[in-house]
Tab-separated table of C-alpha atoms and ligand atoms in Angstrom:
chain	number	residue	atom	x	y	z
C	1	UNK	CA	0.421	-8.228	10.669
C	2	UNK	CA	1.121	-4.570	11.221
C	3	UNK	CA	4.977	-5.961	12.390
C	4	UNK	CA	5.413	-7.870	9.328
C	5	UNK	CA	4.210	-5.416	7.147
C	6	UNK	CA	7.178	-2.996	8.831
C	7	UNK	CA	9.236	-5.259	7.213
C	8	UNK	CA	8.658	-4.003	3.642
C	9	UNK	CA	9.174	-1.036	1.655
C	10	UNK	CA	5.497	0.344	1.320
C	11	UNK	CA	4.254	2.993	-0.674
C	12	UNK	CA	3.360	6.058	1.635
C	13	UNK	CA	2.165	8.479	-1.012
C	14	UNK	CA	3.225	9.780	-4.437
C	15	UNK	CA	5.556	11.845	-5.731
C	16	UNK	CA	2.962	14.616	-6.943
C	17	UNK	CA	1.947	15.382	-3.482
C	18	UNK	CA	4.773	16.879	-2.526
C	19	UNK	CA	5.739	17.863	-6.304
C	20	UNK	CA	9.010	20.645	-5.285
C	21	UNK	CA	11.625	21.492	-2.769
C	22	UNK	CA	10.187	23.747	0.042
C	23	UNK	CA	6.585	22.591	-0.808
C	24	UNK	CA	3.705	22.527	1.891
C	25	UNK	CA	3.848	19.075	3.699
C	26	UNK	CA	1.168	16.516	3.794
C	27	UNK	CA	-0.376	14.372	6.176
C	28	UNK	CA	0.311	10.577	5.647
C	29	UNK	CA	-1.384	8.007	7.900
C	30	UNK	CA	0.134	5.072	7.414
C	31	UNK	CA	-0.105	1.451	9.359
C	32	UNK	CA	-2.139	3.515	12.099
C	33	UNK	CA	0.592	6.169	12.216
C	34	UNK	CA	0.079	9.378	11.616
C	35	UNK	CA	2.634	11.354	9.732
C	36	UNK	CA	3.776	13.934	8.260
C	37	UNK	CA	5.594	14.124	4.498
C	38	UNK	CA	7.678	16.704	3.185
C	39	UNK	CA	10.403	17.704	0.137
C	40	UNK	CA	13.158	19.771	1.644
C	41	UNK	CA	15.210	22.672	-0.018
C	42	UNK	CA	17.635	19.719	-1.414
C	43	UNK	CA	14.874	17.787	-2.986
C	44	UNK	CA	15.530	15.224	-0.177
C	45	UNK	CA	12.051	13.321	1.265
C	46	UNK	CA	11.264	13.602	5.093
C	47	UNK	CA	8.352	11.435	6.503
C	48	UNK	CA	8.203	12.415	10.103
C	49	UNK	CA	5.838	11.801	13.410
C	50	UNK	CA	3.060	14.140	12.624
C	51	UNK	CA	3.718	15.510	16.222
C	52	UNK	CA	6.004	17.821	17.301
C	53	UNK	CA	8.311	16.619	20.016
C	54	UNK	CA	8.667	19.821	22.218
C	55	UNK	CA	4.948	19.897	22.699
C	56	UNK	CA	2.909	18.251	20.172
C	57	UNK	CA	1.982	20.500	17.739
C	58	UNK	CA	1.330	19.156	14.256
C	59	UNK	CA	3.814	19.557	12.342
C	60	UNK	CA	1.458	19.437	8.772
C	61	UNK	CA	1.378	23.508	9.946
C	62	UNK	CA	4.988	23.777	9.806
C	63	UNK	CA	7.234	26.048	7.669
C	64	UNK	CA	9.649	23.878	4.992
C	65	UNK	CA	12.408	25.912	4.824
C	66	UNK	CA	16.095	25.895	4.362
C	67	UNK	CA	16.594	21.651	4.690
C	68	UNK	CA	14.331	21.584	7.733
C	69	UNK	CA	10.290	21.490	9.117
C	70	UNK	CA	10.066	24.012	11.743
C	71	UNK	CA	6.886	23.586	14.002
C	72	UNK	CA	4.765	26.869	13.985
C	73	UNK	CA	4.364	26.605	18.169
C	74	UNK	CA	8.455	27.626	19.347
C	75	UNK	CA	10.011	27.135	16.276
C	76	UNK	CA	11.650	23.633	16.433
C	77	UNK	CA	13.303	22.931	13.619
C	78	UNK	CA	13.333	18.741	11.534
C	79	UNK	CA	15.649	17.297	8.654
C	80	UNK	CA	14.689	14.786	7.061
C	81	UNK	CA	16.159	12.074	9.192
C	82	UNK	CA	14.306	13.568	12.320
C	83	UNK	CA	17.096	15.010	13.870
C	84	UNK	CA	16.070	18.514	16.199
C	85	UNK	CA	18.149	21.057	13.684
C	86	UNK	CA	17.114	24.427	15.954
C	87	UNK	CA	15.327	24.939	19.261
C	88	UNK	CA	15.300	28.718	19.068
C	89	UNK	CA	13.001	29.168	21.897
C	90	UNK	CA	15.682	28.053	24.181
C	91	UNK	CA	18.975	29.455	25.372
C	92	UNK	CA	21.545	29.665	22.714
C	93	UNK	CA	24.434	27.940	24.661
C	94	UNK	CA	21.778	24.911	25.526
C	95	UNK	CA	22.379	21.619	23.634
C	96	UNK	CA	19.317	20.062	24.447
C	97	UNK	CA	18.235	19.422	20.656
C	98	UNK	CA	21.558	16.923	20.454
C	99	UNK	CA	19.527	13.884	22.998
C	100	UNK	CA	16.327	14.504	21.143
C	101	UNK	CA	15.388	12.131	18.051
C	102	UNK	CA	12.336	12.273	16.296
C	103	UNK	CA	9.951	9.937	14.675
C	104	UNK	CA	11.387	9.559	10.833
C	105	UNK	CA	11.455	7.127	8.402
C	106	UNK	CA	13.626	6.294	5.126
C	107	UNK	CA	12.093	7.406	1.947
C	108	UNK	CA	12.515	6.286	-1.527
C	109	UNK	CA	11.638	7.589	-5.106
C	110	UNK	CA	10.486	5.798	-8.016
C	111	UNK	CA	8.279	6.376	-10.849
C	112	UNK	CA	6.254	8.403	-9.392
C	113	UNK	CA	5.959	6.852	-6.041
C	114	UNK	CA	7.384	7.378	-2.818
C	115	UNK	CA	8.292	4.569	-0.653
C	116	UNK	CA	8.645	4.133	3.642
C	117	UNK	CA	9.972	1.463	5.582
C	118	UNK	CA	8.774	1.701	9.149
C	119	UNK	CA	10.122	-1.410	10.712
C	120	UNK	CA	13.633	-1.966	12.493
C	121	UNK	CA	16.737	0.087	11.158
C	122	UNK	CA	18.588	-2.718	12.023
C	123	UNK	CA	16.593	-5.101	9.385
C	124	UNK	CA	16.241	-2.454	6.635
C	125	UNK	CA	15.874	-4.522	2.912
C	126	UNK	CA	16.933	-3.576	-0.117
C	127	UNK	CA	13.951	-1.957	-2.264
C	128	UNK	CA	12.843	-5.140	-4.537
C	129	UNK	CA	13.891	-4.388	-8.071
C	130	UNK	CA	10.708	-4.336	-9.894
C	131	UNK	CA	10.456	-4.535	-13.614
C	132	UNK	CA	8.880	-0.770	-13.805
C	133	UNK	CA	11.760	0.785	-11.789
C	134	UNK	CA	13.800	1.116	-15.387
C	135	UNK	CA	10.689	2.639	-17.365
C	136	UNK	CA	10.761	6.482	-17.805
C	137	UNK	CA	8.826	8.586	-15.554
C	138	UNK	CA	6.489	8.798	-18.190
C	139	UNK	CA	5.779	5.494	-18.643
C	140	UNK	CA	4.481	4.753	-15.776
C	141	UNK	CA	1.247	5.944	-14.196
C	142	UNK	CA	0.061	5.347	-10.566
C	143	UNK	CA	-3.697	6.314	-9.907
C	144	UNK	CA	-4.062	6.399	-6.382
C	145	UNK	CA	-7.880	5.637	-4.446
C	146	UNK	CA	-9.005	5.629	-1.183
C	147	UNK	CA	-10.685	2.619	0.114
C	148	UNK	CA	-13.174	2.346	3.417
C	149	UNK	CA	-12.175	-1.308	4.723
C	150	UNK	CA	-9.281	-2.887	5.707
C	151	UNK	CA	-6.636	-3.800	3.169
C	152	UNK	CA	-6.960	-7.570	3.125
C	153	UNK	CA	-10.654	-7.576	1.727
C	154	UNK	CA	-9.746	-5.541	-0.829
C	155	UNK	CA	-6.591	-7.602	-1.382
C	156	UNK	CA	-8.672	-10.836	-1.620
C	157	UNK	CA	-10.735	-9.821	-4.719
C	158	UNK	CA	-7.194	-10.036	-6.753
C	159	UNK	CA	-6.523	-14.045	-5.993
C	160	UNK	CA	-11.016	-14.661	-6.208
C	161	UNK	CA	-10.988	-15.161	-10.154
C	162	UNK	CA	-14.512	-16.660	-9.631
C	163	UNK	CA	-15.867	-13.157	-8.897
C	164	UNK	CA	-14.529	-11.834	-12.692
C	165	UNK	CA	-17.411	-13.868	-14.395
C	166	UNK	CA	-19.749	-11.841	-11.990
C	167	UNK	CA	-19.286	-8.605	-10.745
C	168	UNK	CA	-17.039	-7.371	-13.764
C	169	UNK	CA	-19.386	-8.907	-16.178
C	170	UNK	CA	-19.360	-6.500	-18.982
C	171	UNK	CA	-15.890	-4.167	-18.549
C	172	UNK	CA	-13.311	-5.925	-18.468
C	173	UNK	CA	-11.501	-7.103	-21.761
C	174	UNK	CA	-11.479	-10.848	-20.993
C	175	UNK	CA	-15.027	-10.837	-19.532
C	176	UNK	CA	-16.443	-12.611	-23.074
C	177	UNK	CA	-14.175	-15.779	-21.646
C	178	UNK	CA	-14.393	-15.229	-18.032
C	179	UNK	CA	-18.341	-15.292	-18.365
C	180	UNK	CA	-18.425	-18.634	-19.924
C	181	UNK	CA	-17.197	-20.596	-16.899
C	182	UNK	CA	-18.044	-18.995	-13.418
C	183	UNK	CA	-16.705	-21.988	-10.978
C	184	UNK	CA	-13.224	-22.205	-12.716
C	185	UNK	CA	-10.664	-24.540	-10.780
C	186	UNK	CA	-8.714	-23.537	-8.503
C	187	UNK	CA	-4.370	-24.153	-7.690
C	188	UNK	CA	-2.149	-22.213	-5.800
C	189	UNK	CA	1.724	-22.307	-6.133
C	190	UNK	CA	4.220	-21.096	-3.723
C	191	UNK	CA	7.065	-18.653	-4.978
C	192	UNK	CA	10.181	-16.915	-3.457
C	193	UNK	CA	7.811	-13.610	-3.654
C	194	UNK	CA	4.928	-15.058	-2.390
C	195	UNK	CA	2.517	-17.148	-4.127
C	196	UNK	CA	0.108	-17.503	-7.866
C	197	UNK	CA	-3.408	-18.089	-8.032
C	198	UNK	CA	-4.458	-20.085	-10.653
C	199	UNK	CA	-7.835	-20.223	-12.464
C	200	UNK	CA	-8.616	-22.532	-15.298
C	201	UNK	CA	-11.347	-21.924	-17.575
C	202	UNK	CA	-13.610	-24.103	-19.663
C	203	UNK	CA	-14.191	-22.281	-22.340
C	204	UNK	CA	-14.694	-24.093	-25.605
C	205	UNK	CA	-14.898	-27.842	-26.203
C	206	UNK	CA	-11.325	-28.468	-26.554
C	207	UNK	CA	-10.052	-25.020	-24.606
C	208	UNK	CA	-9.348	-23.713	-21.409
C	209	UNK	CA	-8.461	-20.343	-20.328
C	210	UNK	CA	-5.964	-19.788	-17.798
C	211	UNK	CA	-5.210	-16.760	-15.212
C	212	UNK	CA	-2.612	-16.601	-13.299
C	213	UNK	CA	-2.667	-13.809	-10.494
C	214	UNK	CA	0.954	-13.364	-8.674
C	215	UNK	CA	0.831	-12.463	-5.200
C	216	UNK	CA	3.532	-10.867	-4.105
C	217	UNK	CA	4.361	-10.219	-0.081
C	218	UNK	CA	3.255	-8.536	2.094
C	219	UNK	CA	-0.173	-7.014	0.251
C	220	UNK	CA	0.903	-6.623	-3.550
C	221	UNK	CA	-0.701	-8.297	-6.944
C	222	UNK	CA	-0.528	-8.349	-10.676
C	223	UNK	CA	-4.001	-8.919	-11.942
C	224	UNK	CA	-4.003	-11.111	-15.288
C	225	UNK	CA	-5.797	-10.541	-18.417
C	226	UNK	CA	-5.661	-10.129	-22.218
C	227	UNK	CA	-3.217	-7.263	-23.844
C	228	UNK	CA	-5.086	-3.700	-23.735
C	229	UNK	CA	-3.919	-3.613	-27.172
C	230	UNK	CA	-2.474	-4.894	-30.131
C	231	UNK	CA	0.277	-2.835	-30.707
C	232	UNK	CA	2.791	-4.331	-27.718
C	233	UNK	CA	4.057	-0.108	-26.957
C	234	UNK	CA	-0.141	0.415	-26.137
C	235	UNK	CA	-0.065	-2.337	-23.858
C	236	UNK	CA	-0.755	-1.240	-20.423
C	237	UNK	CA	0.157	-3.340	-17.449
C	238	UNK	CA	-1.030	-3.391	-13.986
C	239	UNK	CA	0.615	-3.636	-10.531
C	240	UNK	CA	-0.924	-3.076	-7.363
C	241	UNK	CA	-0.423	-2.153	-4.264
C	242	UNK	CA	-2.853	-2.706	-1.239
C	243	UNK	CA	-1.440	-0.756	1.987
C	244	UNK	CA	-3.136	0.304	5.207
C	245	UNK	CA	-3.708	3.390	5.995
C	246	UNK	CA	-5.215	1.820	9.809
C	247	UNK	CA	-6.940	-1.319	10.227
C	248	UNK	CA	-10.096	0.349	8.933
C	249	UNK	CA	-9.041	1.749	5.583
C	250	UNK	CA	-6.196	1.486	2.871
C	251	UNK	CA	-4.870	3.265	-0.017
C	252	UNK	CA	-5.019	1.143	-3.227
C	253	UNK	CA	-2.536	2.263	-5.667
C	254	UNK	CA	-3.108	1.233	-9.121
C	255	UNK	CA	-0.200	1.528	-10.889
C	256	UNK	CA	-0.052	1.456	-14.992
C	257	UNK	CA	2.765	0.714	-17.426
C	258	UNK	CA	3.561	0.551	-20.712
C	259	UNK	CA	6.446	0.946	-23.386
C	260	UNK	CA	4.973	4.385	-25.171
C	261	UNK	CA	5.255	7.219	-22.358
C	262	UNK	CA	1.484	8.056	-21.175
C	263	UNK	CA	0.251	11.487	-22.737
C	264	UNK	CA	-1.302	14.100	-20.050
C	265	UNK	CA	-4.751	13.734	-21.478
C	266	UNK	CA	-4.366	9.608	-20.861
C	267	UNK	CA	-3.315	10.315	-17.763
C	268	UNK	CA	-6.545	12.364	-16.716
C	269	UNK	CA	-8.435	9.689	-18.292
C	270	UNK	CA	-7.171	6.887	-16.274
C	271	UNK	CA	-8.369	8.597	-12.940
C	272	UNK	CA	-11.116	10.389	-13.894
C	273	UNK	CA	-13.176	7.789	-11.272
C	274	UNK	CA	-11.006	9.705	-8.409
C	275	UNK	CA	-12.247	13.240	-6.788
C	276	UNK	CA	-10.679	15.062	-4.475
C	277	UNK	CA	-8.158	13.527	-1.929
C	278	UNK	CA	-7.792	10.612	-3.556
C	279	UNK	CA	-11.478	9.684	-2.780
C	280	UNK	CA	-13.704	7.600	-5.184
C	281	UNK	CA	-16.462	9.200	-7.140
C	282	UNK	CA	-18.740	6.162	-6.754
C	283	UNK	CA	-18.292	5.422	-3.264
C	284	UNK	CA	-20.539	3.994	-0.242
C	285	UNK	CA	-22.252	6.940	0.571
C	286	UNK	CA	-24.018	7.793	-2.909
C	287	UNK	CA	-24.179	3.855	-2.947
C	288	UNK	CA	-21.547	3.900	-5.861
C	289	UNK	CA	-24.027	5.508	-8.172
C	290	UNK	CA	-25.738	2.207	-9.059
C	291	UNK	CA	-28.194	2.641	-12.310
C	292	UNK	CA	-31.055	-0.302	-11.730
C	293	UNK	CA	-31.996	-0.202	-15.035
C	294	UNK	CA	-28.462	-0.685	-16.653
C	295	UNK	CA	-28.555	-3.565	-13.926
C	296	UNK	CA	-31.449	-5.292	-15.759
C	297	UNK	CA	-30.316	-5.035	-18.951
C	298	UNK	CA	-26.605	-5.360	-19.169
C	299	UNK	CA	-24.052	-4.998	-16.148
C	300	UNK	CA	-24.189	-7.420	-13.064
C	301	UNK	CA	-23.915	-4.520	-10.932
C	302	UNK	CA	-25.424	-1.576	-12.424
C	303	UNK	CA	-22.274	0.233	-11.824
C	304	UNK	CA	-20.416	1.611	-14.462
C	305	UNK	CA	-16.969	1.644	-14.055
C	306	UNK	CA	-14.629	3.988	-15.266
C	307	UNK	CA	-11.660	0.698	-13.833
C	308	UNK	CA	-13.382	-2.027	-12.118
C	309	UNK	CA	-11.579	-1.137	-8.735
C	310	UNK	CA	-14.871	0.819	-9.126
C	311	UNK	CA	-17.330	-2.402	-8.350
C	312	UNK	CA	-14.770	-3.841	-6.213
C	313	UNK	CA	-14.767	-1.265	-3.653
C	314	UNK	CA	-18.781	-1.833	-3.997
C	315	UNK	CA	-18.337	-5.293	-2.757
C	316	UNK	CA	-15.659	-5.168	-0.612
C	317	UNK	CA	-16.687	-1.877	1.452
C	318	UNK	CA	-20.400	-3.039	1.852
C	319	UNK	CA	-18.748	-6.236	3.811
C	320	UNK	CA	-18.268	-3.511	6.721
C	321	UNK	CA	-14.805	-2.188	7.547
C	322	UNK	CA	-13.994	-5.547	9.004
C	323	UNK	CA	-16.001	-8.456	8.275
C	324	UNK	CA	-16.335	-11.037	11.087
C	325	UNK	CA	-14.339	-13.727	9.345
C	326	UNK	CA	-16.413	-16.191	11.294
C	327	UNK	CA	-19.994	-15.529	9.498
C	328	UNK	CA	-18.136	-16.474	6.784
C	329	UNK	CA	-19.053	-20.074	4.385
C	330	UNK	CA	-16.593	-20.051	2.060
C	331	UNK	CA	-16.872	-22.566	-0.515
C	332	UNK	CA	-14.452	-24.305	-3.460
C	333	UNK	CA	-14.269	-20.688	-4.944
C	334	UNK	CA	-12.330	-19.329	-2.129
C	335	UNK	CA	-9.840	-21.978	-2.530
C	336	UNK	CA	-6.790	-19.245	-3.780
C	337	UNK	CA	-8.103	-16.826	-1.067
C	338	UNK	CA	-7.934	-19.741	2.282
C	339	UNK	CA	-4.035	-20.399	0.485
C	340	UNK	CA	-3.639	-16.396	0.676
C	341	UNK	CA	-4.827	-16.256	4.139
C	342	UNK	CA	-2.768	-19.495	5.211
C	343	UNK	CA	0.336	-17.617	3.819
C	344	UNK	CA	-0.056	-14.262	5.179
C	345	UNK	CA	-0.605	-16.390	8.782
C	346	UNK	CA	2.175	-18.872	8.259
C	347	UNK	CA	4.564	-15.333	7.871
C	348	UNK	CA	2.807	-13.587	10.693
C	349	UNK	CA	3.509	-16.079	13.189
C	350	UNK	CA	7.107	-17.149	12.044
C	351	UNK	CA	7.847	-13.625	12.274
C	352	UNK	CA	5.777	-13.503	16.050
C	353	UNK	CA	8.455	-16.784	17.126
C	354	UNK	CA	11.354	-15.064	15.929
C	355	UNK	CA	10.524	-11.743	17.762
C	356	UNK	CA	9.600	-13.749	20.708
C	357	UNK	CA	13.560	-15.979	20.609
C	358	UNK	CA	15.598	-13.180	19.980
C	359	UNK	CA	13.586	-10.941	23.155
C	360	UNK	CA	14.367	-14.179	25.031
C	361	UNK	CA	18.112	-14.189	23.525
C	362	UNK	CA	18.680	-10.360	24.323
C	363	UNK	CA	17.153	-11.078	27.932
C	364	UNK	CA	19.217	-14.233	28.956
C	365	UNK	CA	22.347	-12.046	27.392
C	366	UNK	CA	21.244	-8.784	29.786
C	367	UNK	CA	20.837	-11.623	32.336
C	368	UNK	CA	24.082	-12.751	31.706
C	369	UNK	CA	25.692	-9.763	31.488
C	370	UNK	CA	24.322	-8.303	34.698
C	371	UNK	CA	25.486	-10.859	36.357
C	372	UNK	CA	28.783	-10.781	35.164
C	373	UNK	CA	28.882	-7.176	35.987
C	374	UNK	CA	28.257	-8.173	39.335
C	375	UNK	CA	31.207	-10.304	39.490
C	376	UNK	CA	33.066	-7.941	38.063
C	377	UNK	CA	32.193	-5.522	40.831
C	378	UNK	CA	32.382	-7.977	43.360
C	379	UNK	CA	36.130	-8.883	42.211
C	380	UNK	CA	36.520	-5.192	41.796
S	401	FES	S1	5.323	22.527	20.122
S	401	FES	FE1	6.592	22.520	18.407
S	401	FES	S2	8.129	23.962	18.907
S	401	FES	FE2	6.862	23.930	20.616
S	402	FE2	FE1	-12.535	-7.478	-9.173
């Protein structure tokens, strides 16, 4: 999975954490990597191997100056694209720096967020054009919030519409409708971009309510629901993006959008559930702050939520980091998630056979070409 997720342009952090040329770098772990981010004199992005390549020092200590991360140890000196700019501490006629070529990995902007590929610079793909890439900066609004378990549980709660009649049973603005039918039916459709989960509601007589969740590869989601308002510039709309920071924990960045640019006490409001470093307020250890009294009399939880990422992480973290899959009994509700986890398999392994024929290709050509070398020499 961690291969196929190379693939794809991921978000690796935001564009406030490194907010100006020649700020202090930051530490990124990403897909088990750990890295280090930085905004040269140029405004250019660098996301380099956290450690240095003379002798390891981390480079998160390192001085940004003049287009370059020079390690604190001897000096060593990055750009962005990891090339070895300086090696002061040796000779001044010695080259050495020119074979050297460290860890670094393509950055791009947008709205706010900053986005890595990590995966083969031969099979680099173009950054997918989402709608939000032609808002202003200030129409968009990405709240950012640590998670403790690996990405795909958290993932799964967006295609589980069953759960919305449940655990969000008084917060969210379609929960009136989503409360009146809690085993909705099920369908999954396949799209160029992945896949929608569909749940259909009975919730009148004659009516049915339908949500459609988009899924969209390799760990992305819209979730559905009712305008936020009814004036269509005060309409905020949701993407999502689920990426691991290591098989144990993930970032879940929750980005907002709408037509009338977000004000800087809106902004404050929308992630007033986060703390510092991007942690959660309500989180496992304080055991997310749950009221038992509010639980008897009006929420299914007993935790208020500021955004309902807020229960969520409640019932996705207490699974365990990584829930043995096998304990599992999943039932007609889980009908969107088995189709998610079918998909995400399917493009796992097809990925794992095509790895495996062009290794085979590339060995049969060294093959090949080693022996035709030999000819060559023989003949020679
Ligand atoms: S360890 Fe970084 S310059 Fe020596
Ligand atoms: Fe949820």
């Amino acid at each position: 999975m961690g291969e196929l997720m190379r693939r794809y342009w991921l978000p690796a952090l935001l564009s406030e954490e490194i907010p100006g040329p020649d700020c202090a770098p930051v530490r990124v772990r990403l897909l088990g990597e750990d890295l280090i981010a930085f905004r040269d004199t140029n405004g250019k992005i660098g996301l380099l191997g956290e450690h240095c390549a003379h002798r390891g020092t981390s480079l998160f200590f390192g001085r940004n100056e003049a287009c370059g991360l020079r390690c604190v140890y001897h000096g060593w000196k990055y750009g962005v694209e990891g090339n070895v700019l300086e090696t002061p501490a040796e000779p001044l006629e010695s080259d050495f720096r020119k074979k050297l070529r460290h860890t670094a990995y393509p950055c791009q902007e947008v709205a706010g967020v900053i986005f890595a590929y990590m995966g083969p610079p031969e099979k680099v793909p173009l950054l997918p054009c989402y709608e939000w890439f032609d808002l202003g900066e200030k129409q968009v609004f990405t709240v950012k919030s640590f998670l403790e378990c690996n990405y795909l549980q958290g993932l799964e709660g967006d295609f589980d519409s069953s759960h919305t009649s449940f655990l969000h049973n008084n917060n969210i603005p379609d929960a009136a409708r989503l409360k009146r039918d809690g085993a909705p039916m099920l369908e999954t459709e396949e799209t160029g971009y992945g896949m929608r989960a569909i749940s259909i509601r009975k919730v009148g007589a004659d009516q049915v309510y339908v949500r459609t969740s988009p899924f969209i590869m390799p760990s992305f989601s819209i979730v559905p629901g009712p305008p936020t308002s009814k004036f269509e510039e005060d309409d905020i709309r949701g993407f999502r993006f689920w990426v691991p920071i290591d098989d144990r924990t993930t970032w879940l960045y929750i980005l907002n959008m709408r037509k009338k640019p977000f004000a800087a006490e809106e902004r404050k409001n929308l992630r007033r559930w986060i703390g510092t470093g991007y942690r959660r307020i309500r989180n496992g250890a304080n055991n997310y702050l749950q009221n038992r009294a509010l639980q008897k009399a009006t929420s299914y939880t007993g935790i208020e939520a500021v955004n309902p990422a807020e229960q969520d992480g409640c019932a996705t973290e207490s699974m365990g980091a990584i829930f043995d899959r096998s304990k599992e009994h999943l039932g007609q509700s889980d009908k969107t998630i088995i189709a998610l986890r079918k998909m995400l398999l399917r493009a796992v392994n097809d990925l794992a056979g095509r790895m495996r024929d062009n290794r085979k290709g590339s060995s049969s050509r060294s093959k090949r070409s080693s022996s035709s070398n030999r000819c060559a020499e023989i003949a020679h």
